């Protein structure tokens, strides 16, 4: 007698589903070229673009009327606010990647310091020359103050040392660390506060919010944008000062801008926001640099 064929239990409890065609889709803009702007300008543009989303409206299915999400709150507002936080942190990361990459091109000390860094064969084969340093940063992250300090040391040979000696930068990094913990909750825990993040933020203060969702209003999002803005301005100044100061031993500064402009201007252009980049400000910055290091004509 033949044995009964074993049946497989395959009831689709999750309901019907559609077949995806995602492999046939295009996800990237092949025509894109990076703008010829200083990294701080690119950060500001991304920051403003994110903040513009705060004015988004939602249509009511019942009345057909539009309501500003920031005013009515609710689930959709929280989703938008969370996405803007992610966008702001991403803008900070974009700045760091751009400033490190461009310094590895124009600054000889940084370039030499990174000679022993590992690069994947695929990146070496396919990246354009001016974008090749970007591949060095593939495994780098800028979503914590410790990662920022480590990456600046690894690739630019900038040692921030004891941050307590730089109060404004220390404060900016401390505030940014809070933003990064919020980002972690959004990305990895669907917006809920986990124990590790609560420990980092202060368990006594945040223990009652464990496994509770992030709930931020309009002013809080604006404050987060301010934290990111302050960090970028503080770190942009600090890197600029450190990079230029060490060139004293490496470049033949004459003390005359007419001769030194070819050396000084590439650094000034890289760090100065376009709105502040004028011959007057370049001359002023150069003069302070020369005086600070007692370089005489």
PDB file of C-alpha atoms in Angstrom, residues 143-297:
ATOM      1  CA  UNK A 143      27.824  59.612  13.716  1.00  0.00           C
ATOM      2  CA  UNK A 144      29.658  60.044  17.019  1.00  0.00           C
ATOM      3  CA  UNK A 145      32.171  62.521  18.384  1.00  0.00           C
ATOM      4  CA  UNK A 146      34.730  59.761  18.997  1.00  0.00           C
ATOM      5  CA  UNK A 147      34.503  58.623  15.372  1.00  0.00           C
ATOM      6  CA  UNK A 148      35.041  62.184  14.175  1.00  0.00           C
ATOM      7  CA  UNK A 149      38.142  62.614  16.350  1.00  0.00           C
ATOM      8  CA  UNK A 150      39.509  59.233  15.238  1.00  0.00           C
ATOM      9  CA  UNK A 151      38.968  59.847  11.505  1.00  0.00           C
ATOM     10  CA  UNK A 152      40.598  63.283  11.577  1.00  0.00           C
ATOM     11  CA  UNK A 153      43.632  61.717  13.229  1.00  0.00           C
ATOM     12  CA  UNK A 154      43.728  58.715  10.893  1.00  0.00           C
ATOM     13  CA  UNK A 155      43.571  60.605   7.599  1.00  0.00           C
ATOM     14  CA  UNK A 156      44.558  64.208   8.292  1.00  0.00           C
ATOM     15  CA  UNK A 157      46.974  63.682  11.210  1.00  0.00           C
ATOM     16  CA  UNK A 158      44.998  66.190  13.245  1.00  0.00           C
ATOM     17  CA  UNK A 159      45.036  65.415  16.949  1.00  0.00           C
ATOM     18  CA  UNK A 160      42.318  67.295  18.777  1.00  0.00           C
ATOM     19  CA  UNK A 161      43.969  66.282  22.032  1.00  0.00           C
ATOM     20  CA  UNK A 162      42.090  67.163  25.194  1.00  0.00           C
ATOM     21  CA  UNK A 163      38.849  68.722  24.044  1.00  0.00           C
ATOM     22  CA  UNK A 164      38.536  70.413  27.432  1.00  0.00           C
ATOM     23  CA  UNK A 165      41.148  72.850  26.129  1.00  0.00           C
ATOM     24  CA  UNK A 166      38.767  73.831  23.326  1.00  0.00           C
ATOM     25  CA  UNK A 167      35.501  74.580  25.205  1.00  0.00           C
ATOM     26  CA  UNK A 168      33.450  75.681  22.196  1.00  0.00           C
ATOM     27  CA  UNK A 169      34.372  72.608  20.142  1.00  0.00           C
ATOM     28  CA  UNK A 170      33.934  70.304  23.140  1.00  0.00           C
ATOM     29  CA  UNK A 171      30.446  71.722  23.708  1.00  0.00           C
ATOM     30  CA  UNK A 172      29.562  71.354  20.012  1.00  0.00           C
ATOM     31  CA  UNK A 173      30.679  67.708  19.930  1.00  0.00           C
ATOM     32  CA  UNK A 174      28.841  66.930  23.178  1.00  0.00           C
ATOM     33  CA  UNK A 175      25.597  68.341  21.788  1.00  0.00           C
ATOM     34  CA  UNK A 176      26.096  66.498  18.508  1.00  0.00           C
ATOM     35  CA  UNK A 177      26.531  63.252  20.438  1.00  0.00           C
ATOM     36  CA  UNK A 178      22.954  63.643  21.729  1.00  0.00           C
ATOM     37  CA  UNK A 179      21.714  64.099  18.163  1.00  0.00           C
ATOM     38  CA  UNK A 180      23.586  60.961  17.100  1.00  0.00           C
ATOM     39  CA  UNK A 181      21.844  58.918  19.798  1.00  0.00           C
ATOM     40  CA  UNK A 182      18.492  60.156  18.511  1.00  0.00           C
ATOM     41  CA  UNK A 183      19.566  59.147  15.019  1.00  0.00           C
ATOM     42  CA  UNK A 184      20.488  55.674  16.262  1.00  0.00           C
ATOM     43  CA  UNK A 185      17.033  55.256  17.801  1.00  0.00           C
ATOM     44  CA  UNK A 186      15.378  56.300  14.540  1.00  0.00           C
ATOM     45  CA  UNK A 187      17.508  54.101  12.268  1.00  0.00           C
ATOM     46  CA  UNK A 188      17.879  50.975  14.360  1.00  0.00           C
ATOM     47  CA  UNK A 189      14.938  50.935  16.749  1.00  0.00           C
ATOM     48  CA  UNK A 190      12.032  52.496  14.811  1.00  0.00           C
ATOM     49  CA  UNK A 191      12.342  55.624  16.907  1.00  0.00           C
ATOM     50  CA  UNK A 192      12.208  53.858  20.280  1.00  0.00           C
ATOM     51  CA  UNK A 193      14.725  54.595  23.033  1.00  0.00           C
ATOM     52  CA  UNK A 194      16.936  51.580  23.728  1.00  0.00           C
ATOM     53  CA  UNK A 195      18.899  50.862  26.879  1.00  0.00           C
ATOM     54  CA  UNK A 196      22.324  51.601  25.373  1.00  0.00           C
ATOM     55  CA  UNK A 197      21.210  55.011  24.161  1.00  0.00           C
ATOM     56  CA  UNK A 198      19.544  55.707  27.508  1.00  0.00           C
ATOM     57  CA  UNK A 199      22.801  54.815  29.285  1.00  0.00           C
ATOM     58  CA  UNK A 200      24.733  57.195  27.059  1.00  0.00           C
ATOM     59  CA  UNK A 201      22.221  60.007  27.500  1.00  0.00           C
ATOM     60  CA  UNK A 202      21.898  59.458  31.252  1.00  0.00           C
ATOM     61  CA  UNK A 203      19.923  56.496  32.572  1.00  0.00           C
ATOM     62  CA  UNK A 204      18.586  58.234  35.671  1.00  0.00           C
ATOM     63  CA  UNK A 205      17.092  60.967  33.520  1.00  0.00           C
ATOM     64  CA  UNK A 206      15.865  58.814  30.639  1.00  0.00           C
ATOM     65  CA  UNK A 207      14.963  55.472  32.250  1.00  0.00           C
ATOM     66  CA  UNK A 208      11.243  56.303  32.214  1.00  0.00           C
ATOM     67  CA  UNK A 209      11.438  56.659  28.406  1.00  0.00           C
ATOM     68  CA  UNK A 210      12.855  53.192  27.698  1.00  0.00           C
ATOM     69  CA  UNK A 211      11.066  51.663  24.687  1.00  0.00           C
ATOM     70  CA  UNK A 212       9.118  54.903  24.256  1.00  0.00           C
ATOM     71  CA  UNK A 213       9.086  56.641  20.857  1.00  0.00           C
ATOM     72  CA  UNK A 214      10.926  59.835  20.040  1.00  0.00           C
ATOM     73  CA  UNK A 215       8.506  62.758  20.123  1.00  0.00           C
ATOM     74  CA  UNK A 216       9.986  66.034  18.907  1.00  0.00           C
ATOM     75  CA  UNK A 217       8.286  69.267  17.964  1.00  0.00           C
ATOM     76  CA  UNK A 218       9.188  71.995  15.481  1.00  0.00           C
ATOM     77  CA  UNK A 219      11.448  73.937  17.844  1.00  0.00           C
ATOM     78  CA  UNK A 220      13.353  70.761  18.768  1.00  0.00           C
ATOM     79  CA  UNK A 221      14.074  69.981  15.113  1.00  0.00           C
ATOM     80  CA  UNK A 222      15.304  73.547  14.653  1.00  0.00           C
ATOM     81  CA  UNK A 223      17.534  73.156  17.716  1.00  0.00           C
ATOM     82  CA  UNK A 224      18.983  69.943  16.257  1.00  0.00           C
ATOM     83  CA  UNK A 225      19.754  71.851  13.047  1.00  0.00           C
ATOM     84  CA  UNK A 226      21.485  74.509  15.149  1.00  0.00           C
ATOM     85  CA  UNK A 227      23.605  71.837  16.870  1.00  0.00           C
ATOM     86  CA  UNK A 228      24.742  70.484  13.490  1.00  0.00           C
ATOM     87  CA  UNK A 229      25.426  73.983  12.177  1.00  0.00           C
ATOM     88  CA  UNK A 230      27.507  74.923  15.219  1.00  0.00           C
ATOM     89  CA  UNK A 231      29.546  71.727  15.033  1.00  0.00           C
ATOM     90  CA  UNK A 232      30.407  72.241  11.369  1.00  0.00           C
ATOM     91  CA  UNK A 233      31.473  75.850  11.913  1.00  0.00           C
ATOM     92  CA  UNK A 234      33.583  74.951  14.963  1.00  0.00           C
ATOM     93  CA  UNK A 235      35.279  71.970  13.305  1.00  0.00           C
ATOM     94  CA  UNK A 236      35.759  73.826  10.012  1.00  0.00           C
ATOM     95  CA  UNK A 237      37.651  76.571  11.854  1.00  0.00           C
ATOM     96  CA  UNK A 238      39.663  74.069  13.875  1.00  0.00           C
ATOM     97  CA  UNK A 239      40.783  71.999  10.879  1.00  0.00           C
ATOM     98  CA  UNK A 240      41.643  75.178   8.954  1.00  0.00           C
ATOM     99  CA  UNK A 241      43.821  76.471  11.797  1.00  0.00           C
ATOM    100  CA  UNK A 242      45.552  73.135  12.368  1.00  0.00           C
ATOM    101  CA  UNK A 243      46.256  72.475   8.687  1.00  0.00           C
ATOM    102  CA  UNK A 244      47.606  75.961   8.016  1.00  0.00           C
ATOM    103  CA  UNK A 245      49.674  76.137  11.203  1.00  0.00           C
ATOM    104  CA  UNK A 246      51.632  72.995  10.394  1.00  0.00           C
ATOM    105  CA  UNK A 247      52.488  74.304   6.911  1.00  0.00           C
ATOM    106  CA  UNK A 248      54.856  76.746   8.641  1.00  0.00           C
ATOM    107  CA  UNK A 249      57.446  73.960   8.775  1.00  0.00           C
ATOM    108  CA  UNK A 250      56.572  72.573   5.362  1.00  0.00           C
ATOM    109  CA  UNK A 251      55.986  75.513   3.021  1.00  0.00           C
ATOM    110  CA  UNK A 252      58.205  78.480   2.251  1.00  0.00           C
ATOM    111  CA  UNK A 253      56.015  81.359   3.405  1.00  0.00           C
ATOM    112  CA  UNK A 254      57.419  84.765   2.441  1.00  0.00           C
ATOM    113  CA  UNK A 255      55.113  87.044   4.433  1.00  0.00           C
ATOM    114  CA  UNK A 256      54.038  88.723   1.195  1.00  0.00           C
ATOM    115  CA  UNK A 257      50.573  87.763  -0.073  1.00  0.00           C
ATOM    116  CA  UNK A 258      51.518  88.596  -3.640  1.00  0.00           C
ATOM    117  CA  UNK A 259      54.036  85.734  -3.499  1.00  0.00           C
ATOM    118  CA  UNK A 260      52.125  83.480  -1.092  1.00  0.00           C
ATOM    119  CA  UNK A 261      48.692  83.705  -2.678  1.00  0.00           C
ATOM    120  CA  UNK A 262      49.307  80.591  -4.770  1.00  0.00           C
ATOM    121  CA  UNK A 263      49.898  78.677  -1.515  1.00  0.00           C
ATOM    122  CA  UNK A 264      47.324  80.338   0.726  1.00  0.00           C
ATOM    123  CA  UNK A 265      44.285  80.743  -1.529  1.00  0.00           C
ATOM    124  CA  UNK A 266      43.550  77.014  -2.124  1.00  0.00           C
ATOM    125  CA  UNK A 267      43.221  76.511   1.640  1.00  0.00           C
ATOM    126  CA  UNK A 268      41.168  79.657   2.120  1.00  0.00           C
ATOM    127  CA  UNK A 269      38.852  78.748  -0.751  1.00  0.00           C
ATOM    128  CA  UNK A 270      38.350  75.237   0.634  1.00  0.00           C
ATOM    129  CA  UNK A 271      37.284  76.389   4.099  1.00  0.00           C
ATOM    130  CA  UNK A 272      35.683  79.780   3.581  1.00  0.00           C
ATOM    131  CA  UNK A 273      31.932  79.933   2.885  1.00  0.00           C
ATOM    132  CA  UNK A 274      31.347  81.513  -0.517  1.00  0.00           C
ATOM    133  CA  UNK A 275      29.431  84.400   1.036  1.00  0.00           C
ATOM    134  CA  UNK A 276      32.514  85.279   3.130  1.00  0.00           C
ATOM    135  CA  UNK A 277      35.067  84.639   0.388  1.00  0.00           C
ATOM    136  CA  UNK A 278      36.217  88.065  -0.768  1.00  0.00           C
ATOM    137  CA  UNK A 279      39.646  89.591  -1.477  1.00  0.00           C
ATOM    138  CA  UNK A 280      39.218  91.699   1.670  1.00  0.00           C
ATOM    139  CA  UNK A 281      38.617  88.682   3.905  1.00  0.00           C
ATOM    140  CA  UNK A 282      41.390  86.695   2.245  1.00  0.00           C
ATOM    141  CA  UNK A 283      43.835  89.538   2.918  1.00  0.00           C
ATOM    142  CA  UNK A 284      42.635  89.846   6.516  1.00  0.00           C
ATOM    143  CA  UNK A 285      42.930  86.106   7.140  1.00  0.00           C
ATOM    144  CA  UNK A 286      46.396  85.938   5.591  1.00  0.00           C
ATOM    145  CA  UNK A 287      47.562  88.912   7.646  1.00  0.00           C
ATOM    146  CA  UNK A 288      46.390  87.271  10.906  1.00  0.00           C
ATOM    147  CA  UNK A 289      48.039  83.995   9.880  1.00  0.00           C
ATOM    148  CA  UNK A 290      51.379  85.673   9.158  1.00  0.00           C
ATOM    149  CA  UNK A 291      51.289  87.724  12.378  1.00  0.00           C
ATOM    150  CA  UNK A 292      50.298  84.721  14.526  1.00  0.00           C
ATOM    151  CA  UNK A 293      53.348  82.810  13.320  1.00  0.00           C
ATOM    152  CA  UNK A 294      55.681  85.809  13.293  1.00  0.00           C
ATOM    153  CA  UNK A 295      56.535  85.475   9.607  1.00  0.00           C
ATOM    154  CA  UNK A 296      58.320  88.553   8.339  1.00  0.00           C
ATOM    155  CA  UNK A 297      58.946  89.699   4.792  1.00  0.00           C
TER     156      UNK A 297
END
